[in-house]
mmCIF file of N, CA and C in Angstrom:
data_model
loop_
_atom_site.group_PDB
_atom_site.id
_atom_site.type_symbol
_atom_site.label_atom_id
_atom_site.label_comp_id
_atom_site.label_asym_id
_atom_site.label_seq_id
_atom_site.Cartn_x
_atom_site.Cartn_y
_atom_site.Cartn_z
ATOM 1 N N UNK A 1 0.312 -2.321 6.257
ATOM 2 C CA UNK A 1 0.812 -2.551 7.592
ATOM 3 C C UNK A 1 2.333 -2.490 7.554
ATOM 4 N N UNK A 2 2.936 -1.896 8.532
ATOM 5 C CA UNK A 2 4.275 -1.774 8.129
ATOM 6 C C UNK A 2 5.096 -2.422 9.502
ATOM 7 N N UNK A 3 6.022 -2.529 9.126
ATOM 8 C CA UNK A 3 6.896 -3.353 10.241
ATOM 9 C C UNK A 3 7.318 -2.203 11.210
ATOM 10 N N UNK A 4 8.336 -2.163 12.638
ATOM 11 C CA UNK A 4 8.943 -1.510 13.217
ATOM 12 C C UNK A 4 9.304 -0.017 12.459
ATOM 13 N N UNK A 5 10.449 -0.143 11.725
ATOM 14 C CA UNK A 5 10.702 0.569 11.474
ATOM 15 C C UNK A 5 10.031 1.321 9.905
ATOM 16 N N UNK A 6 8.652 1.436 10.006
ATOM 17 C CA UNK A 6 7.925 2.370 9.059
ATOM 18 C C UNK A 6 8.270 1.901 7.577
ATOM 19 N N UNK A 7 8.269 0.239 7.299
ATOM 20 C CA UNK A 7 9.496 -0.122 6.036
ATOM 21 C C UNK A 7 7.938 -1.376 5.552
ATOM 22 N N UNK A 8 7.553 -1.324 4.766
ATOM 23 C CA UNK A 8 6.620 -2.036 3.772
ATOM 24 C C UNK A 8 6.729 -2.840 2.927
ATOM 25 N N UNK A 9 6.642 -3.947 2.172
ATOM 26 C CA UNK A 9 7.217 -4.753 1.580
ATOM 27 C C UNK A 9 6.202 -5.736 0.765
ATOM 28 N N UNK A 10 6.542 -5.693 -0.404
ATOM 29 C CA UNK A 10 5.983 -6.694 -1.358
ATOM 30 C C UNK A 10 6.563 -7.528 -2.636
ATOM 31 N N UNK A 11 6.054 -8.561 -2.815
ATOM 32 C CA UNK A 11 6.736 -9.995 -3.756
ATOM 33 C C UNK A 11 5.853 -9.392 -4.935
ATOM 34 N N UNK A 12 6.517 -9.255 -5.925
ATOM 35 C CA UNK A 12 5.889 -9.171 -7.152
ATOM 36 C C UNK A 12 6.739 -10.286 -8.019
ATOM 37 N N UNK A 13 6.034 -10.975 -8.935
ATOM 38 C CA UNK A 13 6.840 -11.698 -9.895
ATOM 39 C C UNK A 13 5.639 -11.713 -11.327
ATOM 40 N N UNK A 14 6.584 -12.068 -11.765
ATOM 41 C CA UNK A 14 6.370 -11.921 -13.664
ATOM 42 C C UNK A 14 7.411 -13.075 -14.381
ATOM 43 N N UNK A 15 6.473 -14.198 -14.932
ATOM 44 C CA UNK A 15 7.452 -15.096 -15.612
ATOM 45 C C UNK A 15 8.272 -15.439 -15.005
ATOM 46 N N UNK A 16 9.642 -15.543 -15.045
ATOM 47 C CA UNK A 16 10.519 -15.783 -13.872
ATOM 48 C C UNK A 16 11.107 -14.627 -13.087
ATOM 49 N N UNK A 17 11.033 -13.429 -13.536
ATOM 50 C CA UNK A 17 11.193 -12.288 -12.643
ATOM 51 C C UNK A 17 10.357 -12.884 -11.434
ATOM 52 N N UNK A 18 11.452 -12.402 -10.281
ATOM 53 C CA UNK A 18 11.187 -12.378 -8.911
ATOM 54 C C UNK A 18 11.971 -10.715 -8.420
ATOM 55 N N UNK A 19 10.794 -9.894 -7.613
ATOM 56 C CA UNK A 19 11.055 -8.664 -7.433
ATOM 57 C C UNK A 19 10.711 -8.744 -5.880
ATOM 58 N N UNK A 20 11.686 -8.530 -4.563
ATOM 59 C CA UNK A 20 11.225 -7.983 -3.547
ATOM 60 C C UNK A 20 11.201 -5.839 -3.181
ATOM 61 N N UNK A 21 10.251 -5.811 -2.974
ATOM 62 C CA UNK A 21 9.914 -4.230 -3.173
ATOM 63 C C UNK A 21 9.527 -3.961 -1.622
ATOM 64 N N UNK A 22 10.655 -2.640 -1.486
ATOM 65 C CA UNK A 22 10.637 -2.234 -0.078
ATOM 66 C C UNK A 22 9.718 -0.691 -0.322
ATOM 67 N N UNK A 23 9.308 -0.178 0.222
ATOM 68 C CA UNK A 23 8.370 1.033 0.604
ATOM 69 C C UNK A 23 8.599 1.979 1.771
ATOM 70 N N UNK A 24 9.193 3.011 1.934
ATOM 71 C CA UNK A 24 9.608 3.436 2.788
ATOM 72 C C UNK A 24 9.123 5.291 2.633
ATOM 73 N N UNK A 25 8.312 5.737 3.696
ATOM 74 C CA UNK A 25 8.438 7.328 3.688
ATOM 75 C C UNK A 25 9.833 7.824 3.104
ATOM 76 N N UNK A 26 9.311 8.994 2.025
ATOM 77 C CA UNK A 26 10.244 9.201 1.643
ATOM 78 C C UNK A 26 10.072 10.739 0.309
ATOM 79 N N UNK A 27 11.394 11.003 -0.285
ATOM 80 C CA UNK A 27 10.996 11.923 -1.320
ATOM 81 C C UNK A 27 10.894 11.059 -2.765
ATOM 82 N N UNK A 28 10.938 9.750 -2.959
ATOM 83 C CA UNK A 28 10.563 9.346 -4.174
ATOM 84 C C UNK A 28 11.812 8.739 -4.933
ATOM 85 N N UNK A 29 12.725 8.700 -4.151
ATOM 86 C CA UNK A 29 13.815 7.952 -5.048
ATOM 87 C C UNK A 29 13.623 6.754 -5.249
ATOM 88 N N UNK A 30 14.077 5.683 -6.228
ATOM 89 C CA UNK A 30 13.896 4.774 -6.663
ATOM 90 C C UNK A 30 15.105 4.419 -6.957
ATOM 91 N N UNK A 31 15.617 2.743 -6.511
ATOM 92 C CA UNK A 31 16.694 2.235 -6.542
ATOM 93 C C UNK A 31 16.176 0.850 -6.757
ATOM 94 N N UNK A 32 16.944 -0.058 -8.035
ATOM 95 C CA UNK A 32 16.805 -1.404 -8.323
ATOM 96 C C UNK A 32 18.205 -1.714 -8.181
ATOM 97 N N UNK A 33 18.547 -2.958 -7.206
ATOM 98 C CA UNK A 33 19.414 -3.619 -7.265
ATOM 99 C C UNK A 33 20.405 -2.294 -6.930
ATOM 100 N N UNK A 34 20.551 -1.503 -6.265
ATOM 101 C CA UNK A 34 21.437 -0.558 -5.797
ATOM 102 C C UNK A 34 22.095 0.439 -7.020
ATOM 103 N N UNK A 35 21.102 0.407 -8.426
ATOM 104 C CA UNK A 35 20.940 1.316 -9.046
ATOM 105 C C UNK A 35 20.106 2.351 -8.948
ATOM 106 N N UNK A 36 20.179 3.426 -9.773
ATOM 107 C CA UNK A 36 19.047 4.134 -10.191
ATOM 108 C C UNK A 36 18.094 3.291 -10.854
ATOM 109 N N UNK A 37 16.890 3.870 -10.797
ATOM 110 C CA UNK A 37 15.927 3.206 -11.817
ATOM 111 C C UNK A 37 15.846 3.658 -13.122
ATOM 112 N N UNK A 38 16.615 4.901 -13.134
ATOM 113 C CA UNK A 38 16.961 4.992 -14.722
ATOM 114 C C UNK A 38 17.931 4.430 -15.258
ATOM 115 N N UNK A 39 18.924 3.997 -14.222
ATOM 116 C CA UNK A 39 20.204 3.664 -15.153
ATOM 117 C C UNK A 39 19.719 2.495 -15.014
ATOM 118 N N UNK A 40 18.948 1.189 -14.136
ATOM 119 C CA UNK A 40 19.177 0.192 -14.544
ATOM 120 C C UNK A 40 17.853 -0.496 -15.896
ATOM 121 N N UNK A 41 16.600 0.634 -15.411
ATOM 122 C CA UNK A 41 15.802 0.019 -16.858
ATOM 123 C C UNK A 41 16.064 0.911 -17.868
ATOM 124 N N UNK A 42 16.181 1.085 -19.062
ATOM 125 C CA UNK A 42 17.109 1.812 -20.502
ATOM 126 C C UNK A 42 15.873 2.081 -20.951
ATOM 127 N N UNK A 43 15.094 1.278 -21.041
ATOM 128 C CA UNK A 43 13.500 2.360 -22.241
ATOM 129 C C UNK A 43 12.457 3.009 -21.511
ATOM 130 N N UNK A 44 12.248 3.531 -21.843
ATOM 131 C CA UNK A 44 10.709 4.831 -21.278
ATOM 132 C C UNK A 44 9.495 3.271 -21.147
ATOM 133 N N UNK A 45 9.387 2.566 -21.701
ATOM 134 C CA UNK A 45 8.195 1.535 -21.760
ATOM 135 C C UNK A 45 8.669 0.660 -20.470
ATOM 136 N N UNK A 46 9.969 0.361 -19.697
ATOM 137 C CA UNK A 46 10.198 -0.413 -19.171
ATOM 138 C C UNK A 46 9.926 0.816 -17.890
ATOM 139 N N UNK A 47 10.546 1.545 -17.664
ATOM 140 C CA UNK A 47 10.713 2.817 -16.723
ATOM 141 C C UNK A 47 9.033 2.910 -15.900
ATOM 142 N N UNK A 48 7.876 3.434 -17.677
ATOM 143 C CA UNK A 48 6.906 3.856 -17.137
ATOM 144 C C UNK A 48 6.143 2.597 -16.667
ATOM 145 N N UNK A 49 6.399 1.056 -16.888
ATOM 146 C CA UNK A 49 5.439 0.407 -16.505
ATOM 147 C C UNK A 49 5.596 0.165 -15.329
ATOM 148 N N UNK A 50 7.125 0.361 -14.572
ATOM 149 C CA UNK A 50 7.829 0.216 -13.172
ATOM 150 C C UNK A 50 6.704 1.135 -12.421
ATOM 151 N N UNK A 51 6.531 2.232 -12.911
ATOM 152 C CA UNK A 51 6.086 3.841 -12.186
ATOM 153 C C UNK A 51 4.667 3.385 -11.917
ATOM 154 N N UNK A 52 3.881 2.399 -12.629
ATOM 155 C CA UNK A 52 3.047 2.598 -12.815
ATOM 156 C C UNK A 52 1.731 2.559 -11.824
ATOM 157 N N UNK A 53 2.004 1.946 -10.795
ATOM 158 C CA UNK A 53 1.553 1.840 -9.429
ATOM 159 C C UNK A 53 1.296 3.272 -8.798
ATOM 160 N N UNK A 54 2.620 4.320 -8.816
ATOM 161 C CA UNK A 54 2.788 5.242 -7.980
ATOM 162 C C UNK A 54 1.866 6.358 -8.745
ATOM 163 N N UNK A 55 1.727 5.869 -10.286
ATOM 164 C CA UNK A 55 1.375 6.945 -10.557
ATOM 165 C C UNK A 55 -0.175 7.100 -10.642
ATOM 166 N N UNK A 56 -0.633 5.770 -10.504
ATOM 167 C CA UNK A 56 -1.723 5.377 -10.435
ATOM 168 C C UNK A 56 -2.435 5.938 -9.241
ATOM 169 N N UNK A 57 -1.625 5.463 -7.894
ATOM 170 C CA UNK A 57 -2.353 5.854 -6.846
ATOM 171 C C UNK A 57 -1.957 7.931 -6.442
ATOM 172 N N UNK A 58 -1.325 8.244 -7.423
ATOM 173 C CA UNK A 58 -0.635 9.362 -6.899
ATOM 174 C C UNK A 58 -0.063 9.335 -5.569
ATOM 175 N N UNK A 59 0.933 8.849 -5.752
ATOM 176 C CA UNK A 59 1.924 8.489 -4.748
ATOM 177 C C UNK A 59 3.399 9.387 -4.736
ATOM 178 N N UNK A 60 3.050 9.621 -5.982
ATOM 179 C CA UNK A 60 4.865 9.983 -6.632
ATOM 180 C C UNK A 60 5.570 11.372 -5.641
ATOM 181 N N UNK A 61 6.467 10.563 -5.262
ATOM 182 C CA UNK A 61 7.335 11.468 -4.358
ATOM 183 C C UNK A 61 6.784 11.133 -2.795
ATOM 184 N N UNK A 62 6.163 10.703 -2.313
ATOM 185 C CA UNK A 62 6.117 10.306 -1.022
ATOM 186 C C UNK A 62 6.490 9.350 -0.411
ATOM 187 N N UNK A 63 7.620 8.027 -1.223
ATOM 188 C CA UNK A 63 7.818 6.810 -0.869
ATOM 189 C C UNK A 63 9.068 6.794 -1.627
ATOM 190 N N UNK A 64 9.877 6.240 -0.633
ATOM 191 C CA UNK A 64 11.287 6.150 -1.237
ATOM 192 C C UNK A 64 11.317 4.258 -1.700
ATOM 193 N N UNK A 65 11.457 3.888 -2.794
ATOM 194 C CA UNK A 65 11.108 2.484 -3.255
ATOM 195 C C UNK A 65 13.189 1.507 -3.371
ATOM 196 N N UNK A 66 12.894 0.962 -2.898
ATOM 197 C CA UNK A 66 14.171 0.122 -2.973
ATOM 198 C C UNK A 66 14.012 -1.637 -3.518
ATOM 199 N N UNK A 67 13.647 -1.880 -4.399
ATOM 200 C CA UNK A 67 14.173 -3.408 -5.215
ATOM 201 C C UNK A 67 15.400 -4.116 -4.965
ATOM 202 N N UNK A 68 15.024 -5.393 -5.523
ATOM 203 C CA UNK A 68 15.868 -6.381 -5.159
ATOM 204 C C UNK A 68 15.245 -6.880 -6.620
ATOM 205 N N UNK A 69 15.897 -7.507 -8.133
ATOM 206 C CA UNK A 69 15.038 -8.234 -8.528
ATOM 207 C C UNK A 69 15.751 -9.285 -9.314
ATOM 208 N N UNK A 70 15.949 -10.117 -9.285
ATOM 209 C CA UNK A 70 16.553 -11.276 -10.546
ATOM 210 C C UNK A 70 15.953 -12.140 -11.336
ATOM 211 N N UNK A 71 16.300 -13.041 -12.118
ATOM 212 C CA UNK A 71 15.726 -13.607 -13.403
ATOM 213 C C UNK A 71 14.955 -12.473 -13.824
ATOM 214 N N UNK A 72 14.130 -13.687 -15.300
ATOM 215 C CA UNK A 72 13.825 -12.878 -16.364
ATOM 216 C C UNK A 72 14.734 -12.175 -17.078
ATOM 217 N N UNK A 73 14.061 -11.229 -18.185
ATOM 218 C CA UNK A 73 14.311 -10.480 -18.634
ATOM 219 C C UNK A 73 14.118 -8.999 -18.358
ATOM 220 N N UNK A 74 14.492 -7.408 -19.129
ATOM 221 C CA UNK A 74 14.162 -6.438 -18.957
ATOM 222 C C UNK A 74 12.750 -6.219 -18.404
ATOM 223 N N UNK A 75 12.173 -6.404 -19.077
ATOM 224 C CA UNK A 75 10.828 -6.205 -19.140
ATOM 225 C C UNK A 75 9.932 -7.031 -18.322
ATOM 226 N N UNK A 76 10.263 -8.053 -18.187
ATOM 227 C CA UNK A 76 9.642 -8.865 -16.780
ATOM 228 C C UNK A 76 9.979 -8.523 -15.642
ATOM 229 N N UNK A 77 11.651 -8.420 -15.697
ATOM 230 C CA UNK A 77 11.874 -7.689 -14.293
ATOM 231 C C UNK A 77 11.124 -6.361 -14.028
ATOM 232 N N UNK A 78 11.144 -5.245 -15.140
ATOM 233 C CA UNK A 78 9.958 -4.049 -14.810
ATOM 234 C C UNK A 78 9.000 -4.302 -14.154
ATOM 235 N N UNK A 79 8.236 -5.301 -14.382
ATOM 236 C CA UNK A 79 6.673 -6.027 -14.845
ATOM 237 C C UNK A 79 6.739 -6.684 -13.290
ATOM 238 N N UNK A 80 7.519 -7.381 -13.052
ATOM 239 C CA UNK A 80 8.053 -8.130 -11.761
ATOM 240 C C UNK A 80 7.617 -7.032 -10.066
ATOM 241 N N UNK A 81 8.857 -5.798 -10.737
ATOM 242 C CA UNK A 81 8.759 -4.511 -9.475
ATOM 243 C C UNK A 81 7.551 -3.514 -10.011
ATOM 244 N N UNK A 82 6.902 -3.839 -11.086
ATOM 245 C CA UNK A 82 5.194 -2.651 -10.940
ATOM 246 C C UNK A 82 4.410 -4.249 -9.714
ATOM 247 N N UNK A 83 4.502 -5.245 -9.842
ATOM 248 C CA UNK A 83 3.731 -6.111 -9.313
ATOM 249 C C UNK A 83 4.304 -5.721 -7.663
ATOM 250 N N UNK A 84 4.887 -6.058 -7.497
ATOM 251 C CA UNK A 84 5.678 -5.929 -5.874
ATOM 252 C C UNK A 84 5.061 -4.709 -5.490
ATOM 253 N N UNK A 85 5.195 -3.677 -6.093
ATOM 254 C CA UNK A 85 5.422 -2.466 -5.336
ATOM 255 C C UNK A 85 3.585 -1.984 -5.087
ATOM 256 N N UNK A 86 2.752 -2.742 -6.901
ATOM 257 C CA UNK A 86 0.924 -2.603 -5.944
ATOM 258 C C UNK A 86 0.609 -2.842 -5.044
ATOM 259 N N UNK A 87 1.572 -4.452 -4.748
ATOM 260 C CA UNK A 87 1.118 -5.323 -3.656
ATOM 261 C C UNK A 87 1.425 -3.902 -2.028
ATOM 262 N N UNK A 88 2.777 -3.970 -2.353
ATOM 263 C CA UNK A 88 3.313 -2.341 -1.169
ATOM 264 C C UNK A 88 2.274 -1.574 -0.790
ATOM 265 N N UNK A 89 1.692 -1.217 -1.896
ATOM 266 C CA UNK A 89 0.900 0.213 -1.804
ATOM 267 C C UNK A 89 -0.399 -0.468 -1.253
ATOM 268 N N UNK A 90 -0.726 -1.410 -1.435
ATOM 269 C CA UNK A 90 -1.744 -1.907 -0.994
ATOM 270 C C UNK A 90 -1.881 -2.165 0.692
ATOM 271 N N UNK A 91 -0.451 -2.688 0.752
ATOM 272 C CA UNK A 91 -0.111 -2.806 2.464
ATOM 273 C C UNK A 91 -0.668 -1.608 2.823
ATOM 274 N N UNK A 92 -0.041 -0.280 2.179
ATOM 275 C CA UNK A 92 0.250 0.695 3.140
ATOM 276 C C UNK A 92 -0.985 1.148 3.727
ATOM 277 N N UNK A 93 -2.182 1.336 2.332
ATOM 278 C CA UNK A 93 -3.319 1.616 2.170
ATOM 279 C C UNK A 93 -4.275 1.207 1.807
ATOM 280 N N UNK A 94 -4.946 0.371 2.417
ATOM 281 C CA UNK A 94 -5.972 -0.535 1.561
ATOM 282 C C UNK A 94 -7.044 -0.153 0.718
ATOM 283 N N UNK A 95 -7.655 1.650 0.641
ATOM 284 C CA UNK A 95 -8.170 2.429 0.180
ATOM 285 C C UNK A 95 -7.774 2.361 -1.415
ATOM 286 N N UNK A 96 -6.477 2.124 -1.841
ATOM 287 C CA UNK A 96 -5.908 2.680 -2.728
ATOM 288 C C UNK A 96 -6.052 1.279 -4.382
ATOM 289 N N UNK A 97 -6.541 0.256 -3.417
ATOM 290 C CA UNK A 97 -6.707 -1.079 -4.304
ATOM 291 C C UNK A 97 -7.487 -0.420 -5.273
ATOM 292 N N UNK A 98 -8.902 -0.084 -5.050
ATOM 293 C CA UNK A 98 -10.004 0.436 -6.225
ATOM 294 C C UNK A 98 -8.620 1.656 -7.466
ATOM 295 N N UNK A 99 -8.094 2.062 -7.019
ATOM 296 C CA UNK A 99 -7.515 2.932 -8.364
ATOM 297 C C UNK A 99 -6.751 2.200 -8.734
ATOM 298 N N UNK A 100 -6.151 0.672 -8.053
ATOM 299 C CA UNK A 100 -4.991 0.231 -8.996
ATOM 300 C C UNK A 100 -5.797 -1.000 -9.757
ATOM 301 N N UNK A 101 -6.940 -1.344 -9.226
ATOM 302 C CA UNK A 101 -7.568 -2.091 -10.246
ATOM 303 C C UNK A 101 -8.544 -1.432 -11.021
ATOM 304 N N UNK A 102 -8.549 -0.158 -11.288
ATOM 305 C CA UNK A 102 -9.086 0.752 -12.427
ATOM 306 C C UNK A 102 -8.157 1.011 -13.782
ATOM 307 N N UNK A 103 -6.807 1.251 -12.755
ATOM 308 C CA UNK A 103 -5.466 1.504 -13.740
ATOM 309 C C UNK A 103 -5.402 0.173 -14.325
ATOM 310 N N UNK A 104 -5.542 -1.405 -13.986
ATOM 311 C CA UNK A 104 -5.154 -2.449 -14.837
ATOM 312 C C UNK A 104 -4.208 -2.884 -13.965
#
């Protein structure tokens, strides 16, 4: 379900990672904390577990994703925005739950 302006939103947290995850039509860019998502997670393990939602539902490239995330660590914060952003995808599409609880 999306608000006014076509904009989706989900709380993911992990340990003390707290991640708010925005969802927006889009070509697929990804921004944490007004980074890239490459420049701000550094390993392929932190990167792909972020992705791991989009790639799950085959999503990739149709949603422009924007984070917010603090505490924790690297890897919780990852762990934090893959949680937020299922919850997103779930808003958008409720169809799409069965592949993200297949993916884990």
């Amino acid at each position: 379900m999306a608000d006014a302006k076509n904009v989706i939103w989900g709380t993911g947290r992990r340990k003390t990672a707290v991640a708010r995850v925005r969802l927006v039509p889009g070509n697929g860019t990804i921004t944490i904390n007004d980074k890239p998502a490459d420049e701000f997670f550094v390993t392929t393990d932190q990167r792909g577990s972020m992705r791991s939602p989009l790639v799950a539902c085959d999503v990739v490239g149709k949603f422009d994703v924007h984070a917010r995330v603090n505490g924790g660590g690297p890897q919780g914060q990852a762990d934090a925005v893959r949680h937020g952003l299922a919850r997103a995808l779930v808003k958008s599409d409720e169809t799409l739950l069965p592949k993200l609880r297949e993916a884990g």
